Coordinates of C-alpha atoms in Angstrom, one line a residue:
Chain A
M52 CA 85.0 64.7 -24.4
T53 CA 84.9 65.1 -20.6
D54 CA 82.0 64.2 -18.4
Q55 CA 81.7 67.9 -17.5
A56 CA 81.4 68.8 -21.2
I57 CA 78.6 66.2 -21.6
L58 CA 76.9 67.6 -18.5
D59 CA 77.1 71.1 -19.9
T60 CA 75.6 70.0 -23.2
L61 CA 72.7 68.1 -21.4
T62 CA 72.1 71.1 -19.2
G63 CA 71.8 73.3 -22.3
I64 CA 69.4 70.9 -24.0
L65 CA 67.1 70.7 -21.0
R66 CA 67.2 74.5 -20.4
D67 CA 66.1 75.0 -23.9
L68 CA 63.4 72.3 -23.7
L69 CA 61.9 73.5 -20.4
G70 CA 62.5 77.2 -20.9
D71 CA 64.2 77.4 -17.5
D72 CA 67.7 78.9 -17.4
D73 CA 68.1 78.0 -13.7
I74 CA 68.6 74.3 -14.4
V75 CA 72.1 72.9 -13.6
L76 CA 72.5 69.2 -14.0
T77 CA 74.9 67.2 -12.0
P78 CA 75.7 63.5 -12.2
A79 CA 73.4 62.9 -9.2
T80 CA 70.4 64.8 -10.5
T81 CA 67.2 62.7 -10.8
R82 CA 64.2 63.6 -12.8
P83 CA 61.8 64.4 -10.0
E84 CA 64.2 67.1 -8.7
V85 CA 63.8 69.2 -11.9
P86 CA 60.4 70.9 -12.0
R87 CA 58.3 70.0 -15.1
W88 CA 60.8 67.3 -16.2
D89 CA 57.9 64.8 -16.6
S90 CA 57.8 61.7 -18.8
F91 CA 56.7 63.8 -21.7
A92 CA 59.6 66.2 -21.6
Y93 CA 61.9 63.2 -20.8
V94 CA 61.2 61.6 -24.2
S95 CA 62.0 64.9 -26.0
F96 CA 65.2 65.3 -24.0
I97 CA 66.4 61.8 -24.8
V98 CA 65.8 62.3 -28.5
A99 CA 67.5 65.7 -28.5
T100 CA 70.5 64.1 -26.8
E101 CA 70.6 61.3 -29.4
V102 CA 70.5 63.9 -32.2
E103 CA 73.2 66.0 -30.5
Y104 CA 75.6 63.0 -30.2
G105 CA 74.5 61.0 -33.2
I106 CA 73.6 58.0 -31.1
K107 CA 70.6 55.9 -30.3
F108 CA 69.9 54.5 -26.8
P109 CA 68.4 51.0 -26.7
I110 CA 64.7 51.4 -25.6
A111 CA 65.1 49.2 -22.6
D112 CA 68.0 51.4 -21.4
V113 CA 65.9 54.6 -21.6
E114 CA 63.7 53.2 -18.8
S115 CA 66.6 52.3 -16.6
F116 CA 68.4 55.7 -16.3
Q117 CA 68.1 56.7 -12.7
T118 CA 70.3 59.7 -12.6
V119 CA 71.8 62.1 -15.1
G120 CA 75.1 60.4 -14.4
D121 CA 73.7 57.1 -15.9
I122 CA 72.9 59.0 -19.1
V123 CA 76.4 60.5 -19.3
T124 CA 77.8 57.0 -18.8
A125 CA 75.6 55.6 -21.6
I126 CA 76.6 58.4 -24.0
R127 CA 80.3 57.7 -23.4
K128 CA 79.7 53.9 -24.0
L129 CA 77.8 54.5 -27.2
K130 CA 80.3 57.0 -28.5
A131 CA 83.2 54.6 -27.8
A132 CA 81.4 51.7 -29.5
Chain B
M1274 CA 41.3 32.8 -1.7
L1275 CA 39.8 36.2 -1.0
F1276 CA 41.7 38.7 1.3
N1277 CA 38.4 39.4 3.0
S1278 CA 37.5 35.9 4.0
Y1279 CA 37.7 34.1 7.3
E1280 CA 39.8 31.3 5.9
Y1281 CA 42.4 33.9 4.7
I1282 CA 42.5 36.1 7.8
L1283 CA 42.0 33.4 10.5
V1284 CA 43.8 30.4 9.0
F1285 CA 45.9 30.9 5.9
L1286 CA 47.7 34.1 6.8
P1287 CA 48.5 33.3 10.5
V1288 CA 49.6 29.7 9.6
T1289 CA 51.8 30.9 6.7
V1290 CA 53.4 33.6 8.9
L1291 CA 54.0 31.3 11.9
V1292 CA 55.6 28.5 9.8
F1293 CA 57.6 31.2 8.0
L1294 CA 59.0 32.5 11.3
L1295 CA 59.6 29.0 12.7
L1296 CA 61.5 27.9 9.6
G1297 CA 63.3 31.3 9.4
R1298 CA 64.9 30.5 12.8
S1299 CA 67.0 27.7 11.2
S1300 CA 67.2 28.7 7.5
R1301 CA 66.1 31.5 5.2
S1302 CA 66.0 29.1 2.2
L1303 CA 63.5 26.9 4.0
A1304 CA 61.4 29.9 5.0
L1305 CA 61.3 31.3 1.4
G1306 CA 60.6 27.8 0.0
W1307 CA 57.6 27.6 2.4
L1308 CA 56.5 31.1 1.2
I1309 CA 56.5 29.8 -2.4
L1310 CA 54.5 26.7 -1.4
A1311 CA 52.0 28.8 0.5
S1312 CA 51.6 31.1 -2.5
L1313 CA 50.9 28.2 -4.8
V1314 CA 48.2 26.9 -2.4
F1315 CA 46.8 30.4 -2.2
Y1316 CA 46.5 30.7 -6.0
A1317 CA 45.1 27.2 -6.5
W1318 CA 42.6 27.4 -3.6
W1319 CA 39.6 28.8 -5.5
R1320 CA 40.1 26.7 -8.7
P1321 CA 43.1 24.4 -8.9
V1322 CA 43.0 24.5 -12.7
N1323 CA 44.2 28.1 -12.5
L1324 CA 47.6 26.8 -11.4
A1325 CA 47.7 24.3 -14.3
I1326 CA 47.0 27.2 -16.8
I1327 CA 49.6 29.6 -15.4
A1328 CA 52.4 27.0 -14.8
P1329 CA 53.5 26.5 -18.5
S1330 CA 53.6 30.3 -18.9
I1331 CA 55.8 30.6 -15.8
A1332 CA 58.1 27.9 -17.1
L1333 CA 58.4 29.4 -20.5
N1334 CA 59.1 32.9 -19.2
Y1335 CA 61.7 31.5 -16.8
A1336 CA 63.4 29.7 -19.7
L1337 CA 63.3 32.9 -21.9
G1338 CA 64.7 34.9 -19.0
R1339 CA 67.6 32.5 -18.6
V1340 CA 68.5 32.7 -22.4
L1341 CA 68.2 36.5 -22.3
L1342 CA 70.5 36.6 -19.3
G1343 CA 73.1 34.6 -21.2
L1344 CA 72.9 37.2 -24.1
A1345 CA 72.9 40.3 -21.9
G1346 CA 75.8 42.6 -21.9
D1347 CA 77.2 41.4 -25.2
P1348 CA 76.8 44.1 -27.8
A1349 CA 77.5 41.7 -30.7
R1350 CA 74.4 39.7 -29.8
A1351 CA 72.1 42.8 -29.3
R1352 CA 70.0 41.8 -32.3
R1353 CA 69.3 38.3 -31.0
R1354 CA 68.5 39.8 -27.6
T1355 CA 66.0 42.2 -29.1
L1356 CA 64.4 39.5 -31.2
L1357 CA 64.0 37.1 -28.3
L1358 CA 62.6 39.9 -26.1
A1359 CA 60.1 40.8 -28.7
L1360 CA 59.1 37.1 -29.0
G1361 CA 58.7 36.9 -25.2
I1362 CA 56.5 40.0 -25.1
V1363 CA 54.3 38.8 -28.1
F1364 CA 53.9 35.4 -26.3
N1365 CA 52.8 37.0 -23.1
V1366 CA 50.4 39.5 -24.8
C1367 CA 48.9 36.6 -26.8
F1368 CA 48.5 34.5 -23.7
L1369 CA 46.8 37.3 -21.9
G1370 CA 44.8 38.3 -25.0
Y1371 CA 43.4 34.8 -25.5
F1372 CA 42.1 34.4 -21.9
K1373 CA 40.8 38.0 -21.6
Y1374 CA 39.4 38.8 -25.1
A1375 CA 38.4 35.6 -26.8
N1376 CA 34.9 36.0 -25.5
F1377 CA 34.7 39.7 -26.5
A1378 CA 36.2 39.1 -29.9
V1379 CA 33.5 36.5 -30.7
S1380 CA 30.8 38.9 -29.5
V1381 CA 32.1 41.8 -31.6
A1382 CA 32.2 39.5 -34.6
G1383 CA 28.6 38.7 -33.8
D1384 CA 27.7 42.4 -33.5
L1385 CA 29.3 43.1 -36.9
S1386 CA 27.9 40.2 -38.8
G1387 CA 24.6 40.2 -37.0
Q1388 CA 24.9 36.5 -36.2
D1389 CA 25.1 34.7 -32.9
F1390 CA 28.2 32.5 -32.7
V1391 CA 28.1 29.6 -30.4
F1392 CA 31.3 29.6 -28.4
R1393 CA 32.5 28.0 -25.3
Q1394 CA 33.3 30.6 -22.7
V1395 CA 37.0 30.8 -21.9
I1396 CA 37.9 30.5 -18.2
L1397 CA 39.8 33.6 -17.0
P1398 CA 42.6 32.5 -14.7
L1399 CA 42.7 34.6 -11.5
G1400 CA 44.9 37.8 -11.7
I1401 CA 46.3 36.8 -15.1
S1402 CA 46.8 40.4 -16.3
F1403 CA 48.8 41.4 -13.2
I1404 CA 50.9 38.3 -13.4
T1405 CA 51.5 38.7 -17.1
F1406 CA 52.5 42.4 -16.7
Q1407 CA 55.1 41.5 -14.2
K1408 CA 56.5 38.8 -16.4
I1409 CA 56.8 41.2 -19.3
A1410 CA 58.5 43.8 -17.1
F1411 CA 60.9 41.0 -15.9
L1412 CA 62.0 40.1 -19.5
I1413 CA 62.6 43.8 -20.3
D1414 CA 64.6 44.2 -17.1
V1415 CA 66.7 41.2 -17.9
A1416 CA 67.3 42.3 -21.5
G1417 CA 68.2 45.8 -20.3
G1418 CA 70.8 44.4 -18.0
R1419 CA 69.1 45.5 -14.8
I1420 CA 68.9 41.9 -13.5
K1421 CA 72.4 40.3 -13.3
A1422 CA 71.4 36.9 -12.0
F1423 CA 68.4 35.0 -10.8
S1424 CA 67.5 31.5 -9.7
L1425 CA 64.3 29.6 -10.1
R1426 CA 63.4 30.2 -6.5
D1427 CA 63.9 34.0 -6.9
Y1428 CA 61.8 33.9 -10.0
L1429 CA 58.9 32.0 -8.3
L1430 CA 59.1 34.3 -5.3
F1431 CA 58.8 37.3 -7.7
V1432 CA 55.9 35.9 -9.7
M1433 CA 53.9 34.1 -7.0
F1434 CA 54.4 36.2 -3.8
F1435 CA 50.8 35.8 -2.6
P1436 CA 50.2 39.3 -1.1
Q1437 CA 50.5 41.0 -4.5
L1438 CA 49.7 38.0 -6.7
I1439 CA 46.1 38.6 -7.7
A1440 CA 45.8 42.4 -8.1
G1441 CA 49.1 44.1 -7.6
P1442 CA 50.8 46.4 -6.8
I1443 CA 52.6 45.5 -10.0
I1444 CA 56.2 45.2 -9.0
H1445 CA 59.7 45.0 -10.6
Y1446 CA 61.9 42.1 -9.8
T1447 CA 64.5 44.5 -8.4
E1448 CA 62.0 45.9 -5.9
T1449 CA 61.2 42.8 -3.9
I1450 CA 63.9 40.1 -4.5
P1451 CA 66.7 42.1 -2.9
Q1452 CA 64.4 42.6 0.1
F1453 CA 63.9 38.9 0.4
E1454 CA 67.7 38.4 0.3
R1455 CA 68.1 40.9 3.2
A1456 CA 65.0 39.7 5.2
T1457 CA 65.9 38.3 8.6
C1458 CA 62.7 36.1 8.6
R1459 CA 62.4 37.0 12.2
F1460 CA 59.6 38.5 14.2
D1461 CA 60.0 42.3 14.3
R1462 CA 57.6 43.9 16.8
T1463 CA 57.4 47.3 15.1
L1464 CA 57.2 46.0 11.5
Y1465 CA 54.4 43.6 12.5
A1466 CA 52.5 46.3 14.3
V1467 CA 52.7 48.5 11.1
G1468 CA 51.7 45.5 9.0
I1469 CA 48.7 44.6 11.1
T1470 CA 47.6 48.3 11.2
L1471 CA 47.8 48.6 7.5
F1472 CA 46.0 45.3 7.0
C1473 CA 43.2 46.5 9.4
F1474 CA 43.0 49.8 7.5
G1475 CA 42.5 48.0 4.3
L1476 CA 40.0 45.5 5.6
F1477 CA 37.9 48.3 7.1
K1478 CA 38.0 50.3 3.9
K1479 CA 36.9 47.2 1.9
V1480 CA 34.4 45.6 4.1
V1481 CA 32.8 48.6 5.9
L1482 CA 33.3 51.6 3.6
A1483 CA 33.4 50.1 0.0
D1484 CA 30.8 47.4 0.6
G1485 CA 28.6 49.8 2.7
M1486 CA 28.5 52.1 -0.3
A1487 CA 28.1 49.3 -2.8
A1488 CA 24.8 48.3 -1.2
H1489 CA 23.3 51.6 -2.3
V1490 CA 25.1 52.0 -5.6
T1491 CA 24.5 48.5 -7.1
P1492 CA 20.7 48.8 -7.2
V1493 CA 20.8 52.1 -9.1
F1494 CA 23.1 50.7 -11.8
A1495 CA 20.8 47.7 -12.0
Y1496 CA 17.8 50.1 -12.2
A1497 CA 19.4 52.1 -15.0
A1498 CA 20.4 48.9 -16.8
S1499 CA 16.8 47.8 -16.7
G1500 CA 16.0 50.7 -19.0
A1501 CA 14.1 52.8 -16.5
E1502 CA 15.2 56.5 -16.7
A1503 CA 17.6 57.4 -13.9
T1504 CA 16.8 60.8 -12.3
L1505 CA 19.2 63.6 -11.4
L1506 CA 19.7 62.7 -7.7
Q1507 CA 19.7 59.0 -8.4
S1508 CA 22.4 59.3 -11.1
W1509 CA 24.7 61.5 -9.1
L1510 CA 24.3 59.2 -6.1
A1511 CA 25.3 56.2 -8.2
A1512 CA 28.2 58.0 -10.0
V1513 CA 29.8 59.6 -7.0
G1514 CA 29.0 56.6 -4.8
F1515 CA 30.7 54.2 -7.2
T1516 CA 33.7 56.5 -7.4
L1517 CA 34.1 56.2 -3.7
Q1518 CA 33.3 52.5 -3.6
I1519 CA 36.0 51.6 -6.1
Y1520 CA 38.5 53.9 -4.4
F1521 CA 38.0 52.3 -1.0
D1522 CA 37.8 48.9 -2.5
F1523 CA 41.0 49.0 -4.5
S1524 CA 43.0 51.1 -2.1
G1525 CA 41.8 48.9 0.7
Y1526 CA 43.0 45.8 -1.2
S1527 CA 46.4 47.5 -1.8
D1528 CA 46.6 48.3 1.9
M1529 CA 45.9 44.7 2.8
A1530 CA 48.5 43.5 0.2
C1531 CA 51.2 45.9 1.5
G1532 CA 50.4 45.1 5.1
A1533 CA 50.6 41.3 4.6
A1534 CA 53.9 41.7 2.7
L1535 CA 55.5 43.4 5.8
F1536 CA 55.1 40.2 7.7
F1537 CA 57.7 38.7 5.4
G1538 CA 60.0 41.7 5.7
V1539 CA 59.0 43.1 2.3
R1540 CA 57.8 46.6 1.4
L1541 CA 55.7 46.8 -1.7
P1542 CA 55.5 49.9 -3.9
I1543 CA 52.8 52.5 -3.0
N1544 CA 49.7 52.0 -5.2
F1545 CA 47.3 54.8 -4.0
D1546 CA 48.1 58.3 -2.7
S1547 CA 44.7 59.9 -2.1
P1548 CA 43.9 60.2 -5.8
L1549 CA 40.5 61.9 -5.2
K1550 CA 42.4 64.9 -3.8
A1551 CA 44.1 65.4 -7.2
T1552 CA 44.0 68.9 -8.7
S1553 CA 44.6 67.8 -12.3
I1554 CA 44.0 64.6 -14.3
V1555 CA 47.7 64.1 -14.7
D1556 CA 48.0 64.4 -10.9
F1557 CA 45.1 61.9 -10.6
W1558 CA 46.9 59.2 -12.7
L1559 CA 50.1 59.8 -10.6
R1560 CA 48.1 58.9 -7.5
W1561 CA 45.6 56.3 -8.7
H1562 CA 46.8 52.7 -9.3
I1563 CA 50.3 54.1 -9.3
T1564 CA 52.1 50.9 -10.3
L1565 CA 49.8 50.5 -13.4
T1566 CA 50.4 54.1 -14.5
R1567 CA 54.1 53.4 -14.1
F1568 CA 53.9 50.2 -16.1
L1569 CA 52.0 51.8 -19.0
T1570 CA 54.2 54.8 -19.1
A1571 CA 57.4 52.8 -19.2
Y1572 CA 56.4 50.0 -21.5
V1573 CA 53.7 51.5 -23.7
Y1574 CA 53.7 55.3 -23.8
N1575 CA 57.5 55.9 -23.7
P1576 CA 58.5 53.4 -26.4
M1577 CA 55.7 54.8 -28.6
A1578 CA 56.6 58.5 -28.0
L1579 CA 60.3 57.7 -28.4
T1580 CA 59.8 56.1 -31.8
L1581 CA 57.6 59.0 -33.0
T1582 CA 59.9 61.6 -31.6
R1583 CA 62.9 60.0 -33.3
A1584 CA 61.0 59.9 -36.6
R1585 CA 60.3 63.7 -36.2
A1586 CA 64.0 64.4 -35.4
A1587 CA 65.1 62.4 -38.4
R1588 CA 62.9 64.6 -40.6
R1589 CA 64.1 67.7 -38.8
Q1590 CA 60.6 68.6 -37.7
P1591 CA 60.0 70.7 -34.6
M1592 CA 60.2 68.7 -31.3
L1593 CA 57.8 68.7 -28.3
R1594 CA 58.8 71.3 -25.8
A1595 CA 57.6 72.1 -22.2
R1596 CA 55.6 75.0 -23.5
D1597 CA 54.2 76.4 -26.7
S1598 CA 55.2 73.4 -28.8
H1599 CA 54.5 73.3 -32.5
P1600 CA 50.8 72.1 -32.7
L1601 CA 51.8 69.2 -35.0
A1602 CA 54.5 68.1 -32.6
F1603 CA 51.9 68.2 -29.8
L1604 CA 49.4 66.0 -31.8
H1605 CA 52.1 63.6 -33.1
V1606 CA 54.2 62.8 -30.1
L1607 CA 51.9 63.7 -27.2
A1608 CA 48.2 63.5 -28.0
F1609 CA 48.4 60.4 -30.2
P1610 CA 50.4 58.2 -27.9
T1611 CA 48.6 59.4 -24.8
I1612 CA 45.2 58.5 -26.3
A1613 CA 46.5 55.2 -27.7
T1614 CA 47.9 54.3 -24.2
M1615 CA 44.7 55.1 -22.4
V1616 CA 42.5 53.2 -24.9
L1617 CA 44.8 50.3 -24.4
S1618 CA 44.4 50.7 -20.6
G1619 CA 40.7 50.7 -21.1
I1620 CA 40.8 47.5 -23.1
W1621 CA 43.0 46.0 -20.5
H1622 CA 40.5 46.8 -17.7
G1623 CA 37.8 45.0 -19.5
A1624 CA 36.7 43.5 -22.8
G1625 CA 33.8 45.8 -23.6
Y1626 CA 32.7 49.0 -25.4
T1627 CA 32.2 50.8 -22.1
F1628 CA 35.9 50.3 -21.1
I1629 CA 37.2 51.3 -24.5
L1630 CA 35.2 54.5 -24.2
W1631 CA 36.4 55.1 -20.7
G1632 CA 40.0 54.8 -21.9
L1633 CA 39.3 57.1 -24.8
L1634 CA 37.7 59.7 -22.4
H1635 CA 40.7 59.6 -20.0
G1636 CA 43.1 59.9 -23.0
L1637 CA 41.2 63.1 -24.1
Y1638 CA 41.2 64.4 -20.5
L1639 CA 45.0 64.0 -20.4
V1640 CA 45.3 65.8 -23.7
V1641 CA 43.2 68.7 -22.5
N1642 CA 45.4 68.9 -19.4
H1643 CA 48.5 69.0 -21.6
L1644 CA 46.9 71.6 -23.9
W1645 CA 46.4 73.8 -20.8
R1646 CA 50.0 73.2 -19.8
Q1647 CA 51.4 74.0 -23.2
Y1648 CA 49.2 76.9 -24.3
G1649 CA 47.4 78.0 -21.2
P1650 CA 48.2 81.2 -19.2
R1651 CA 51.8 81.5 -18.3
P1652 CA 52.6 81.5 -14.6
A1653 CA 53.9 84.8 -13.4
P1654 CA 57.7 85.1 -13.4
G1655 CA 59.2 83.8 -10.1
V1656 CA 56.4 81.3 -9.4
F1657 CA 57.5 78.9 -12.2
A1658 CA 58.1 76.0 -9.9
G1659 CA 55.8 77.1 -7.1
K1660 CA 52.3 75.8 -6.3
P1661 CA 49.2 77.4 -7.8
G1662 CA 47.1 79.6 -5.6
L1663 CA 44.2 78.3 -3.5
T1664 CA 41.5 79.2 -6.0
A1665 CA 43.4 77.5 -8.8
Q1666 CA 43.8 74.4 -6.7
L1667 CA 40.2 74.2 -5.7
A1668 CA 39.1 74.8 -9.3
G1669 CA 41.5 72.2 -10.5
F1670 CA 40.2 69.8 -7.9
A1671 CA 36.5 70.4 -8.9
V1672 CA 37.1 69.9 -12.6
T1673 CA 39.2 66.8 -12.0
F1674 CA 36.7 65.2 -9.6
L1675 CA 33.9 65.8 -12.0
A1676 CA 35.9 64.3 -14.9
V1677 CA 36.8 61.2 -12.9
V1678 CA 33.2 60.7 -11.7
V1679 CA 31.8 60.9 -15.3
G1680 CA 34.5 58.4 -16.4
M1681 CA 33.5 56.1 -13.5
V1682 CA 29.9 55.8 -14.9
L1683 CA 31.3 54.3 -18.1
F1684 CA 33.6 52.1 -16.0
R1685 CA 30.8 50.6 -13.9
A1686 CA 27.8 50.6 -16.3
P1687 CA 27.1 47.1 -17.7
D1688 CA 26.6 48.5 -21.2
L1689 CA 26.6 51.7 -23.2
A1690 CA 22.8 52.2 -22.9
A1691 CA 22.9 52.1 -19.1
A1692 CA 25.9 54.5 -19.1
G1693 CA 24.0 56.9 -21.4
N1694 CA 21.0 56.6 -19.2
L1695 CA 22.9 57.6 -16.1
L1696 CA 24.9 60.4 -17.8
G1697 CA 21.6 61.8 -19.1
G1698 CA 20.2 61.6 -15.6
M1699 CA 23.3 63.5 -14.3
A1700 CA 22.7 66.2 -16.9
G1701 CA 19.1 66.5 -15.6
L1702 CA 17.4 65.1 -18.7
H1703 CA 15.2 62.8 -16.7
G1704 CA 14.0 65.2 -14.1
P1705 CA 15.2 65.9 -10.6
G1706 CA 13.8 62.8 -9.0
L1707 CA 13.1 64.1 -5.5
P1708 CA 12.9 61.3 -2.9
G1709 CA 9.4 59.9 -2.7
A1710 CA 8.4 61.3 -6.1
R1711 CA 9.8 58.8 -8.5
F1712 CA 11.9 56.7 -6.2
G1713 CA 9.1 54.2 -5.7
A1714 CA 10.0 52.6 -9.1
A1715 CA 10.9 48.9 -9.2
G1716 CA 14.6 49.0 -9.0
M1717 CA 14.9 51.6 -6.2
Q1718 CA 12.8 49.6 -3.8
L1719 CA 15.8 47.4 -3.5
L1720 CA 17.4 50.3 -1.7
D1721 CA 15.7 49.8 1.6
G1722 CA 12.4 47.9 1.7
G1723 CA 10.6 50.6 -0.3
V1724 CA 11.1 53.4 2.3
T1725 CA 12.4 55.6 -0.5
A1726 CA 13.0 59.0 1.1
R1727 CA 14.7 57.4 4.1
A1728 CA 16.7 55.1 1.9
F1729 CA 17.9 58.0 -0.1
A1730 CA 18.8 59.9 3.0
T1731 CA 20.8 56.9 4.3
A1732 CA 22.7 56.5 1.0
A1733 CA 23.4 60.2 0.9
A1734 CA 24.7 60.2 4.5
I1735 CA 27.0 57.3 3.7
L1736 CA 28.2 59.0 0.6
L1737 CA 29.0 62.3 2.4
A1738 CA 30.8 60.5 5.2
L1739 CA 33.0 58.6 2.7
L1740 CA 33.6 61.7 0.7
A1741 CA 34.8 63.5 3.9
I1742 CA 37.1 60.5 4.7
A1743 CA 38.6 60.5 1.2
L1744 CA 39.0 64.2 0.9
L1745 CA 39.8 65.5 4.4
L1746 CA 41.7 62.8 6.2
P1747 CA 45.3 61.8 5.6
N1748 CA 45.5 58.4 3.9
S1749 CA 46.8 55.2 5.5
V1750 CA 50.3 55.5 4.1
Q1751 CA 50.5 59.1 5.3
I1752 CA 49.4 58.1 8.8
L1753 CA 52.1 55.4 8.9
A1754 CA 54.6 57.4 7.0
P1755 CA 57.4 57.6 9.8
Y1756 CA 57.6 53.8 9.5
E1757 CA 57.8 53.6 5.7
P1758 CA 55.0 51.1 5.3
V1759 CA 55.5 51.0 1.5
L1760 CA 58.3 51.6 -1.0
Y1761 CA 58.4 55.3 -2.2
T1762 CA 56.5 56.6 0.9
P1763 CA 55.8 60.2 -0.1
K1764 CA 57.9 62.6 2.0
R1765 CA 55.4 65.4 1.9
A1766 CA 52.8 65.8 4.8
A1767 CA 49.1 65.2 4.3
E1768 CA 47.5 68.3 3.0
V1769 CA 44.1 69.4 2.1
P1770 CA 44.1 72.7 0.2
G1771 CA 42.1 75.3 2.1
V1772 CA 40.6 72.9 4.6
L1773 CA 41.8 71.7 8.0
P1774 CA 45.1 73.5 7.7
A1775 CA 46.1 72.2 11.2
L1776 CA 45.8 68.7 9.9
G1777 CA 48.0 69.6 7.0
R1778 CA 50.8 70.8 9.3
R1779 CA 50.5 68.1 11.9
P1780 CA 49.3 64.8 10.3
L1781 CA 47.7 62.2 12.6
A1782 CA 50.9 60.3 13.0
W1783 CA 50.5 56.7 14.1
R1784 CA 52.6 55.3 16.9
P1785 CA 52.8 51.8 18.3
T1786 CA 50.8 52.8 21.4
L1787 CA 47.8 51.3 23.2
A1788 CA 45.4 54.0 22.0
W1789 CA 46.1 53.3 18.3
M1790 CA 46.0 49.6 19.0
V1791 CA 42.6 49.8 20.5
L1792 CA 41.4 51.9 17.6
F1793 CA 42.6 49.4 15.0
A1794 CA 41.5 46.4 17.0
A1795 CA 38.0 48.0 16.9
L1796 CA 38.2 48.7 13.1
G1797 CA 39.4 45.1 12.6
A1798 CA 36.6 43.7 14.8
V1799 CA 33.9 45.6 13.1
S1800 CA 35.2 44.5 9.8
M1801 CA 35.4 40.8 10.9
I1802 CA 31.7 40.9 12.0
R1803 CA 30.7 42.4 8.6
L1804 CA 32.7 39.7 6.7
T1805 CA 29.6 37.5 6.6
G1806 CA 28.4 39.4 3.6
M1807 CA 31.7 38.7 1.8
S1808 CA 32.1 40.3 -1.6
E1809 CA 34.9 40.1 -4.2
F1810 CA 37.3 42.9 -4.7
L1811 CA 36.5 44.8 -7.9
Y1812 CA 40.0 44.5 -9.3
W1813 CA 40.2 40.7 -9.0
Q1814 CA 38.3 40.4 -12.3
F1815 CA 41.1 42.2 -14.2

C-alpha cells in the first residue's frame, strides 16, 4: 500500500462526500483549503476512512491531524500494528 | 485585578514589564520566573483565597500530566492512558461543576420540590472555567502525544500567564510555550508599539463604548425585570444595545489581553473577528469567542459526532454528506450533537434557565443553518466555492443579526419573565412606546434625570454610532494585520458587503507613525479619564 494509493482513496472518499470532483488531496493539504470541508464533513470523512481501512483512530488523534499527510501516516501506523 | 483599573494600568503592568525586561537582560529563566510570580500576585489580588482554591487543582493536573507523559507513545499502555485521561477530565469537570453549579442545583431542587433549602453560597474562584478548560485541553494534548515534554515552570506559565488567565483567549500549551522558549525578553520597539495600540483599542472599546452603552441598557433590563411592560422602542434599544455592549466589552477585553501578551513576546490566538458582520450563524460562531468555539468543537462536538457516526457506520446506515443527506443521518449525527453542544455551552455561560434556553436557541439556529446548506437551493454550477451575491449576503447578515439579538435578550435578562417581557415588547405586544408617551415610568427615569425623549435620543445616537463602528469599520486585528498582532491573523482584507467598497480594498492600515500614536494616545487618555466609573468585564463572571 503506497502513500499515493492511500491519497487516491482519501481523495475518492472526500469527492464522494462533498460531491466535488475537482478535489485532489496531497500530503500538504489542510482542511481550510478545501471548500466545505468543515468540522461536520470532517467527522464523516474520518469515519468513512476508518470503515474503508478497517481501523479506528484514537479520538485524541483525530483532533491533532494538521494535514492530509498526518492522516496517511496514522493509517499506515494503524495498519502495521 | 481588573484590566480597566488604575492599579493594573499604572502600576502592575508597567512594573511587571520593566522587571521582566531587566531580568531578561541576564537570564530568560529569571524573567519567566518573575512572570509566574507576577501572575500569581495578579490572581490573588482581589481575593487571596482564590489562589488557595485553584492551587491543589493545578498540582493534581500537573501530576496527572506527568504520569500521562510517561505512558504516551506506548501502544501497549493505551488503555491505561485512556482511563487516566478520563479520570482527569472527570475530576476537572467535577471541580468546575461544584463551584459553578452547586448554588443552581440547590435552587432547581428547591423549584422542583417547592421547598426553600438553606445553603451556604459557594464562592466562585475567578476565571475558573477558563482555567479548567485549558487544563482539560492540556491533558488531552499530552495523551494525544502532541506535548513531548514539559517542566513545572512551563506548566505554570501555561496555566497562569496573567494576560489570558481570567477570561481567555483559551489557549493550547503548544501555542504559547514554544513562544516563551523563543522569546528574547528584550524591548522590541515595533512589538511594543503594536501591543500598546492593541491595548488602547481594547481599553477604549471597554471603557468608552461598552460602558457608554451599558449606562442606557442596564436601566431598561432593570425596568423589564421589575415587571413593567417594556415597549417596542425600549425593548429594541435594550436588545440591540446589549448586543453591542457585550461585543465591545468582550472583544475589548480580548484586545487588552492580546496587547499585554505582546510585551512578553507572545501572540495569543485571535478571539474576535467582527462577529456582528457575519452572514450566517455558522459564520457568527467562527468569529465570536473563537477560542471557545474551537474548544467546544474539538472536545465536545467532535467526540460526540464521531461516536454517533461510527455507530451508524457499524450498522451500515447512511452517513452524513455535504448535501442532501439522509434525514435520519442529519438528525442523528448533526442536529443532535449540535444542539447538545450548544446547550452545554449555555450551561457553561451561566447556571440558570435563561442560559440553557439561550444555548438551545443557538443550537436550533445552527441546525436551521445546516438544513439550508443540506437541502436549500443548490448553487449554480461553477460558483460552488464562490461567494454568494450581494443580496444573499445582506439577507444572510440581516437574519443572522436578528437571531443573535434575540438570543442576547435571553443571555442578559435576569430571569425568564424579564426575557419574555422584552421579547414581547420587541414583537410590539406592549405598544410602540414613543418617547415621552410611556417613557416616564419609574425605571426609565434612570435613563437621564427624567428627560425621557432626550434620554431616548441620546441612547439611540450612541447605539447607532456603535452599530456603525461594529459594522462598517475594520476591526483592531485587521488594522494591525501587517504586524500579526495575534496568532492566526486572518489574511483577508477588511470587507463590508455593499458598503464602503473603498475601505474594503484599502483597509486603514496602522503604521508606527506619529499620527497613529497621537490618535491612540488620545483614545487611551479619554479611556483613562473615564476609568473612575470602573466596571467589571462581563466575561469575568464565567
